[in-house]
Coordinates of C-alpha atoms and ligand atoms in Angstrom, one line a residue:
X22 CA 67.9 -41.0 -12.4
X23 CA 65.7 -43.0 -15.0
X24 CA 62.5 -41.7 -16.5
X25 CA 60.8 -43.6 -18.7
X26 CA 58.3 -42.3 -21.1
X27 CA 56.2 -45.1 -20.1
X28 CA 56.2 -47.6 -17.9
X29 CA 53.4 -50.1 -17.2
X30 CA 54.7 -51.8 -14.4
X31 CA 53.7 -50.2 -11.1
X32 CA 49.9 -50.2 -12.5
X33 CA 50.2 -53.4 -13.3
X34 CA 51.4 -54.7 -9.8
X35 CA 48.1 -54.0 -7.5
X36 CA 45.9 -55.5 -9.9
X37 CA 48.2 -58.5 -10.8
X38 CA 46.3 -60.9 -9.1
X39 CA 42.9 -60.0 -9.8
X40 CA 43.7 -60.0 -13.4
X41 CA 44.8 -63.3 -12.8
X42 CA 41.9 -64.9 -11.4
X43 CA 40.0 -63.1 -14.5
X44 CA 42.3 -64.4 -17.4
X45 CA 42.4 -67.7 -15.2
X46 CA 38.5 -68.1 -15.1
X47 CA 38.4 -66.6 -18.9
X48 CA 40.6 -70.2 -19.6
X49 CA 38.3 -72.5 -17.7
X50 CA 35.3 -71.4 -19.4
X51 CA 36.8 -71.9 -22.7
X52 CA 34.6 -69.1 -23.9
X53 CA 36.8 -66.8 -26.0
X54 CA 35.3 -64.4 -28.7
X55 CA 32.8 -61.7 -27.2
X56 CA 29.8 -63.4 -25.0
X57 CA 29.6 -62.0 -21.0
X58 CA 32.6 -60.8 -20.6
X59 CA 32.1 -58.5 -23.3
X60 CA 28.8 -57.5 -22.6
X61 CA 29.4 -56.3 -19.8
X62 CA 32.6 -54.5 -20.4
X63 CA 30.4 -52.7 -22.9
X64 CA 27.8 -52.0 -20.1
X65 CA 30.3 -50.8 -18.0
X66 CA 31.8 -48.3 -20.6
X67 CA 28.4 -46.7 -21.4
X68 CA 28.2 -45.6 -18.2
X69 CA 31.6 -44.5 -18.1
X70 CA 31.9 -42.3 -21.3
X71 CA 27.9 -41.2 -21.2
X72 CA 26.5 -43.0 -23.9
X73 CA 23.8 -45.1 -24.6
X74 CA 25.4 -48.1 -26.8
X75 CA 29.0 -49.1 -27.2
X76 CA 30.5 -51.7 -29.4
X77 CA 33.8 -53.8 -28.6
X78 CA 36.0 -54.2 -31.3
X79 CA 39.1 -55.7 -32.3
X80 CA 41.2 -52.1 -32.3
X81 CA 41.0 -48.4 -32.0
X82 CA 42.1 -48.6 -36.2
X83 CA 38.9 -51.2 -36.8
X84 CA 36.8 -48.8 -34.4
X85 CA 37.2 -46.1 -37.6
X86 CA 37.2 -48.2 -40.4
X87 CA 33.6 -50.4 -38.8
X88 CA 31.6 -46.9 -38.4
X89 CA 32.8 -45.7 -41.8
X90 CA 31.4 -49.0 -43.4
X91 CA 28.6 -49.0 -41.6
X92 CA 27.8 -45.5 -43.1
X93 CA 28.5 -46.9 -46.4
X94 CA 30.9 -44.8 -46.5
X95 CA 33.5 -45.0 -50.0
X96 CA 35.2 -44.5 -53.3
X97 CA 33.8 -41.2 -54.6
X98 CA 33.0 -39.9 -50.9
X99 CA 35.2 -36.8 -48.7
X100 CA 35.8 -37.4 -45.2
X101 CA 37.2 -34.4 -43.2
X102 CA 40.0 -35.2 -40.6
X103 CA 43.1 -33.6 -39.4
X104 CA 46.6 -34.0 -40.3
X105 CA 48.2 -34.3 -37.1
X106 CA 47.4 -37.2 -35.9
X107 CA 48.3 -40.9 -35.5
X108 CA 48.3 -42.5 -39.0
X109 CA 45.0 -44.7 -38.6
X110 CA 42.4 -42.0 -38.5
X111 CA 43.6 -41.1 -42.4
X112 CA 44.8 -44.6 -43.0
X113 CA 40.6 -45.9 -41.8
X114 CA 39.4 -43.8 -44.4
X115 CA 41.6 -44.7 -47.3
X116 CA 40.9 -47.8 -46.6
X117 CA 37.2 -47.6 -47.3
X118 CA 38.1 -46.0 -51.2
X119 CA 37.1 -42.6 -50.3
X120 CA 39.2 -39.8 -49.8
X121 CA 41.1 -38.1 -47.0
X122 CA 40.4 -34.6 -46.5
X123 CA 42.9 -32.5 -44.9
X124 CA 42.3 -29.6 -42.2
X125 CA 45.2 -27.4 -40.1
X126 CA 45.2 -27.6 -36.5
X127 CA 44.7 -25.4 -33.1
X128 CA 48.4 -23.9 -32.7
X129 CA 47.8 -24.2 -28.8
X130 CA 45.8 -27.1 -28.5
X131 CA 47.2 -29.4 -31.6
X132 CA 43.2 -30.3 -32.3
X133 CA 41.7 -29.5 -35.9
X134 CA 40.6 -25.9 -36.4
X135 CA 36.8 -25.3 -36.1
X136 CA 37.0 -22.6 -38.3
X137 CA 38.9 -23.9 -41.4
X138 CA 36.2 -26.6 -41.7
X139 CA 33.6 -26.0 -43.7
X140 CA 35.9 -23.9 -46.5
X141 CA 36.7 -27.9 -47.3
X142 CA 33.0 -29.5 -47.5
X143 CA 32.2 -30.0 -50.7
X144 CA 29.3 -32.0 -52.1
X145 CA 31.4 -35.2 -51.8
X146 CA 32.0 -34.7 -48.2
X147 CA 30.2 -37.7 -46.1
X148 CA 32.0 -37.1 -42.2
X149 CA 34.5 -35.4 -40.4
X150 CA 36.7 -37.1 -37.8
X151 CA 38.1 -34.7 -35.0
X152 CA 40.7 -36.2 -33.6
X153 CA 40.7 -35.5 -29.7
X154 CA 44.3 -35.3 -29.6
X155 CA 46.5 -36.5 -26.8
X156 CA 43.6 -36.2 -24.5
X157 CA 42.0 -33.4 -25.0
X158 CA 38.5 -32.7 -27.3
X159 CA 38.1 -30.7 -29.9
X160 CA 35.8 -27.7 -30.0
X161 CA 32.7 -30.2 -30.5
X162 CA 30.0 -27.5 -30.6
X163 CA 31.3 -25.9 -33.7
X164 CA 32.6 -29.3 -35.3
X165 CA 28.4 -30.1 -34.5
X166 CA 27.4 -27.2 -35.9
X167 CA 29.0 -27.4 -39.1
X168 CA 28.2 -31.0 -39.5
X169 CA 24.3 -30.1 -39.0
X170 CA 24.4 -27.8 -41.5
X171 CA 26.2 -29.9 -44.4
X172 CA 24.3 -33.3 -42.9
X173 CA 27.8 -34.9 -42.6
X174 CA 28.2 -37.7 -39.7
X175 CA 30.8 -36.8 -37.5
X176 CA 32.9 -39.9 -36.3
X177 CA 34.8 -38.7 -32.7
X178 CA 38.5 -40.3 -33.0
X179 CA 38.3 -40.3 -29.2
X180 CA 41.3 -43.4 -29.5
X181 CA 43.3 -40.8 -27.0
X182 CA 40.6 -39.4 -24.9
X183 CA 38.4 -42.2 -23.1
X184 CA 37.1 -40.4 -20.2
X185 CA 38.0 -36.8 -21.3
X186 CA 35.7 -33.8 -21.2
X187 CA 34.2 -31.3 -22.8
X188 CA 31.3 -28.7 -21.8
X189 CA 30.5 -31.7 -19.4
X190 CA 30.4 -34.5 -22.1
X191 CA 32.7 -37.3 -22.4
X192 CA 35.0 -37.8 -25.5
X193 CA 32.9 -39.9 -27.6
X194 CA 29.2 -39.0 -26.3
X195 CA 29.3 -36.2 -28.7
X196 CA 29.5 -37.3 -32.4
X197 CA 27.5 -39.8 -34.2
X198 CA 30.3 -42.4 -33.4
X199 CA 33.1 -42.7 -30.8
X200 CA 35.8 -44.3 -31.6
X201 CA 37.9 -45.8 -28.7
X202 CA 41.4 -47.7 -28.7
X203 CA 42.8 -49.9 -25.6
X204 CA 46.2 -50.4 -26.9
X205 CA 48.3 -50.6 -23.8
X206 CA 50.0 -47.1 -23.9
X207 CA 46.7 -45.5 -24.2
X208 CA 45.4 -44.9 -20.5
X209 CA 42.8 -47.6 -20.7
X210 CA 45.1 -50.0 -22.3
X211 CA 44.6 -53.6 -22.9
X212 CA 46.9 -56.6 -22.6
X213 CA 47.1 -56.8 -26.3
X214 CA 44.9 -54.9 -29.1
X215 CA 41.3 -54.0 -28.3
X216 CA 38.8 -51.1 -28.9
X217 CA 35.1 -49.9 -29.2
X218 CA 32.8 -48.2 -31.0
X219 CA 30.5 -45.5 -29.2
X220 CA 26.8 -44.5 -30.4
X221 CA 24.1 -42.2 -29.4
X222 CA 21.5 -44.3 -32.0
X223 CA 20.0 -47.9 -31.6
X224 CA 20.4 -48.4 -35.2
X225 CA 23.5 -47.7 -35.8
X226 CA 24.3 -49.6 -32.6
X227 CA 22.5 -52.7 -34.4
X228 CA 24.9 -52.4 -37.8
X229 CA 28.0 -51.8 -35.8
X230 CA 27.1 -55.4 -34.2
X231 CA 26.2 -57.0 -37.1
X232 CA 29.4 -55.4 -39.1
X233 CA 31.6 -56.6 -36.5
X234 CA 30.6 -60.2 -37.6
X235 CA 31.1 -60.5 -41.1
X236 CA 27.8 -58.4 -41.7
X237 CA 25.9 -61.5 -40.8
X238 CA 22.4 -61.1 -39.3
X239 CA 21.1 -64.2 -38.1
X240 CA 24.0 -67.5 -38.6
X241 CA 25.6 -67.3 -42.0
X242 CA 23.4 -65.0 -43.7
X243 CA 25.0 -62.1 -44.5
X244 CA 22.8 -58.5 -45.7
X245 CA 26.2 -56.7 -45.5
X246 CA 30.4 -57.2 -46.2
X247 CA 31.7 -56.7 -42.4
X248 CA 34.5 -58.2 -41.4
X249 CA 35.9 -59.7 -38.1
X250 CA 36.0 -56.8 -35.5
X251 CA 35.1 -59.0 -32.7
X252 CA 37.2 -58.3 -28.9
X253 CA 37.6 -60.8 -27.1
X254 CA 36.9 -62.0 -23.4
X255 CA 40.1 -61.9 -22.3
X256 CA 40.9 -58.4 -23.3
X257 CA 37.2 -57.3 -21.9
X258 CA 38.4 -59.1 -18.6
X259 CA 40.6 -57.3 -18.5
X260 CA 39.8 -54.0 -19.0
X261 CA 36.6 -54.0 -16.8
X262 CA 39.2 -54.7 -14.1
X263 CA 41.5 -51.6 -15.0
X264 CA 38.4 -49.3 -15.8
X265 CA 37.6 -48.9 -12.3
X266 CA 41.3 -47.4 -11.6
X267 CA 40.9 -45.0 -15.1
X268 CA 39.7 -42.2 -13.3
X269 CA 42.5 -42.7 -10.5
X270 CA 45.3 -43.1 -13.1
X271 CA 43.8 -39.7 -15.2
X272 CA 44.1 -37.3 -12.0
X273 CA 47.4 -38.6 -11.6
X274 CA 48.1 -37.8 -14.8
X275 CA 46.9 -34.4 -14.5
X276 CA 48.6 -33.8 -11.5
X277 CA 51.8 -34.6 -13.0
X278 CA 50.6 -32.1 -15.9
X279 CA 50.1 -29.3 -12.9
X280 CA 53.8 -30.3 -11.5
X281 CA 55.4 -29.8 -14.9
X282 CA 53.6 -26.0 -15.4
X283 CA 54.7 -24.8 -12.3
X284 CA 58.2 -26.2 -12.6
X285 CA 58.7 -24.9 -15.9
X286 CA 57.3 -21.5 -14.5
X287 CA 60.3 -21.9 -11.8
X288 CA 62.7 -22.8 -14.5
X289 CA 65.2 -20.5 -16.1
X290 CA 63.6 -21.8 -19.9
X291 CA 60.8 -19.1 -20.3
X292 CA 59.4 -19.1 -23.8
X293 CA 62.3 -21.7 -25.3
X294 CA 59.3 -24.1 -24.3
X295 CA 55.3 -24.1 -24.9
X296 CA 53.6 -25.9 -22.5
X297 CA 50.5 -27.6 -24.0
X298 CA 47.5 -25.5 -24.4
X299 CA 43.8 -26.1 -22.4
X300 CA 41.2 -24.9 -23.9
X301 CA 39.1 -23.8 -21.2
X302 CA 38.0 -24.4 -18.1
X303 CA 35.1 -26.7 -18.7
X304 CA 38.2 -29.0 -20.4
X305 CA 39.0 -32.0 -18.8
X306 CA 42.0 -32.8 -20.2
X307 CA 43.4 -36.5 -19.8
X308 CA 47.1 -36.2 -20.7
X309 CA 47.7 -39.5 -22.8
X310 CA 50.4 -37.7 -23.9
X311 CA 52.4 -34.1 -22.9
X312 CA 53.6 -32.8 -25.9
X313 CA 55.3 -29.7 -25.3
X314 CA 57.4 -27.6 -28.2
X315 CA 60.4 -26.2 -28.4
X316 CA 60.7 -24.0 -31.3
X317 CA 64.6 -22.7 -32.6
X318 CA 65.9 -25.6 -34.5
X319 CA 66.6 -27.0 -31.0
X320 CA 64.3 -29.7 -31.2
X321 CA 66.2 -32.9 -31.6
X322 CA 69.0 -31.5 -29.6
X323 CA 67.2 -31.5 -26.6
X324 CA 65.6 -34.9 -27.4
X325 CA 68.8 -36.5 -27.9
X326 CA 70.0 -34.2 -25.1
X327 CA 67.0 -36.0 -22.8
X328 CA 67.4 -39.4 -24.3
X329 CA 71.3 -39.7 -23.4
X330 CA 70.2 -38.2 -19.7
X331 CA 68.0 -41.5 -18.9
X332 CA 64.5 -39.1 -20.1
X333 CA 62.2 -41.2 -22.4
X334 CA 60.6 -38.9 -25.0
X335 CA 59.0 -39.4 -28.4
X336 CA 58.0 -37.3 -31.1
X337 CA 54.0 -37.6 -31.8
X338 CA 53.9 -36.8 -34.7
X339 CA 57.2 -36.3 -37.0
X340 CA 55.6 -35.9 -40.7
X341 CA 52.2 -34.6 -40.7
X342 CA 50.2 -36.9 -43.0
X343 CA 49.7 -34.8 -45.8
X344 CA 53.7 -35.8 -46.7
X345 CA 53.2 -39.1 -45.9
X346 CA 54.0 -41.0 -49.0
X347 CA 51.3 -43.3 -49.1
X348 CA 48.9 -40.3 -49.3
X349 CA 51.2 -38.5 -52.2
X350 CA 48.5 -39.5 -54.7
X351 CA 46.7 -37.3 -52.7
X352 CA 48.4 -34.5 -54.0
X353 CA 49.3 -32.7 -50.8
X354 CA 52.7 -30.6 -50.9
X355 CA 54.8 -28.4 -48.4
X356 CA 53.2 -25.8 -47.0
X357 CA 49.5 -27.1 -47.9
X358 CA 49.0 -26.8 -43.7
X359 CA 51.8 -24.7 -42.1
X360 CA 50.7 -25.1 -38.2
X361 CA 50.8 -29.1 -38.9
X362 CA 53.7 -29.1 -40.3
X363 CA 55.7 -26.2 -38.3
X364 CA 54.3 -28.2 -34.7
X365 CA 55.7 -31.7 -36.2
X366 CA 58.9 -30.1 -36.3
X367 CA 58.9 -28.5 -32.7
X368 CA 56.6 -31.3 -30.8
X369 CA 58.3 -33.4 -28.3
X370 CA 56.1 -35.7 -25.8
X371 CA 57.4 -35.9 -21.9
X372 CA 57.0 -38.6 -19.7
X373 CA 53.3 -37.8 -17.9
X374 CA 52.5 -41.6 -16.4
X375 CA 50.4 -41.5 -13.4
X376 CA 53.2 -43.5 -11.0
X377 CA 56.0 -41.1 -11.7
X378 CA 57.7 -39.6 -8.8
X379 CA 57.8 -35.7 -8.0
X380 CA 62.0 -35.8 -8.4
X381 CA 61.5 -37.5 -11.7
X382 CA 59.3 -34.6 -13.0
X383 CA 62.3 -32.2 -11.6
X384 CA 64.9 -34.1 -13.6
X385 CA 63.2 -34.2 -16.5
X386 CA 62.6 -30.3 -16.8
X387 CA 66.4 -29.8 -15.2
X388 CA 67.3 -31.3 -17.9
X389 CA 65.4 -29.7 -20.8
X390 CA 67.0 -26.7 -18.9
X391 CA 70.7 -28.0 -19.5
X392 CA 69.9 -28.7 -22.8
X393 CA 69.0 -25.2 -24.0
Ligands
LIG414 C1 46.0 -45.4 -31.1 C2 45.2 -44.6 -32.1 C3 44.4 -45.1 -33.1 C4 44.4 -46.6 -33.4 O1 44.2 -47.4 -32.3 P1 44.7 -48.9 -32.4 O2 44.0 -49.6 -31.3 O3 46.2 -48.9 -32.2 O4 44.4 -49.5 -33.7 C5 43.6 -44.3 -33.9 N1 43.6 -43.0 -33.7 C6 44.4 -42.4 -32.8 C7 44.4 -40.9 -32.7 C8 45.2 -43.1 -32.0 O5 46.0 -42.5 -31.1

């Protein structure tokens, strides 16, 4: 038996042909860089994630890096973020000049913890950026609440989470900003890089266009320094094609989710494993990835253990980003966030892909089983 931890393939198939004919007519026309493809791919995803503007971009990193610019947002400024995550939430705002600001995560559901929060505002601090991690949002009302109160802008990094819920709103309907990435083993993936920028406010929907282009206003005059964050048309073909199957492929996904709880409730591993935490029930959790942990040492034995068994797996995230040596200037040491770094030690993402079989699912947790 194979299980890879991702394969694109079978989702690909249905649509092949359709997606042909777009990229096909996309040629003919000759028309490249944003225009009506993109339009209406961003009409398309307001409606979808609940929002009243949204912004293609080139990536899910430019998605971050455009809304912090747009809020002028740099050297001498604090944005709050989490540690645990994919580098480019930390590596957006260090790229602006201001400074990363670290906060431990939710032991159960990996997401920064509400309540740690405001004990790092400072007066520096501009933003925070929750991370909605592997598909799940953070606790928004509190995040809200403390933003409110210390007027910081709160930038979603919903690059994980298109589509996902919280109290009935959609990852990226709740912040000031959503940040979205299509990279093709997210679950709204692109043939290539892509991403948008969400926003509840008509002005910062018209700086987030006008950032995307080189800050120009009207034809080479430029107010602002933007850069080049456009999508393009074939991407946004594309993904207004797939978009229509998202909600399809995330119930597959969380069936597969409900398949691995009860079989690893049937299993023989009891507490050697810790399934991924929901928050509540309102939580509509999209499972980019399922990253359970296995505590005891026993981590990399049972990845290499499921790895020479024919089960893809991967570790999101190995060194939480405090250590990361880029970020040592930061001054961040061992210990500075002790879930972070005790969870990238025991995390271990399973394969969760809408197309996989029933029997793979048994395999794969059979063999976590042997393992241990
Ligand atoms: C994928 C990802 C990004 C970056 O998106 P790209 O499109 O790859 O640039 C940012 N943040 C998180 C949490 C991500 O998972």
């Amino acid at each position: 038996m194979q299980v890879p931890l991702l394969d694109l393939r079978d989702q690909y198939a249905p649509l092949r042909d359709e997606i042909m004919k777009e990229i096909a007519e996309i040629c003919d026309s000759q028309h490249f860089i944003l225009g009506d493809k993109v339009a209406k791919l961003e009409k398309e995803l307001t409606e979808y994630c609940g929002v009243p503007h949204v912004c293609g971009v080139t990536s899910g990193s430019d998605a971050l890096l455009i809304a912090l610019m747009v809020e002028n947002i740099g050297a001498g400024d604090e944005v709050i973020t989490t540690p645990f995550t994919f580098f480019a939430t930390a590596g957006a705002i260090a790229r602006t000049g201001a400074k990363p600001v670290f906060v431990d995560i939710d032991e159960d559901t990996y997401n920064i913890n509400p309540e740690l929060i405001e004990a790092a505002v400072t007066e520096k601090t501009r933003a925070i950026i929750p991370v909605h991690l592997f598909g799940q949002c953070c606790d928004m009302d509190k995040i809200n609440a403390i933003a409110k109160k210390h007027n910081l802008i709160v930038i979603e990094d919903a690059a994980q989470s298109i589509g996902a819920e919280y109290k009935g709103h959609r990852a990226g309907s709740m912040g000031d900003y959503g940040c979205f990435s299509f990279f093709p083993s997210k679950n709204l993936g692109c043939f290539g890089d892509g991403g948008a920028v969400s926003t509840n406010n008509a002005e910062r929907f018209k700086l987030l266009n006008i950032f995307r282009n080189h800050g120009q206003g009207s034809t080479y005059i430029h107010k602002y320094v933007g850069g080049n964050f456009r999508l393009d048309a074939l991407q946004a073909g594309i993904l207004s094609i797939k978009l229509r199957e998202l909600n399809k492929w995330h119930d597959g996904r969380a069936r597969n989710a409900a398949i691995y709880r009860e079989l690893f409730a049937a299993s023989k591993i009891g507490g050697a494993v810790k399934l991924p935490g929901v928050a509540d029930s309102t939580t509509r959790h999209i499972y980019n990835q399922f990253s359970v942990r296995i505590g005891g040492g026993k981590r990399e034995a049972v990845r290499n253990f499921l790895r020479e068994n024919n089960v893809g797996c991967n570790v999101y995230y190995p060194l939480s980003l405090h250590l990361q040596d880029c970020f040592a200037y930061l001054g961040g040491k061992p210990g500075d966030f002790p879930v972070s770094e005790a969870i990238s030690q025991e995390i271990l993402a399973l394969p969760i892909f809408p197309e996989l079989k029933k029997e793979q699912l048994e395999y794969v947790v059979a063999t976590i089983e042997k393992a241990l």
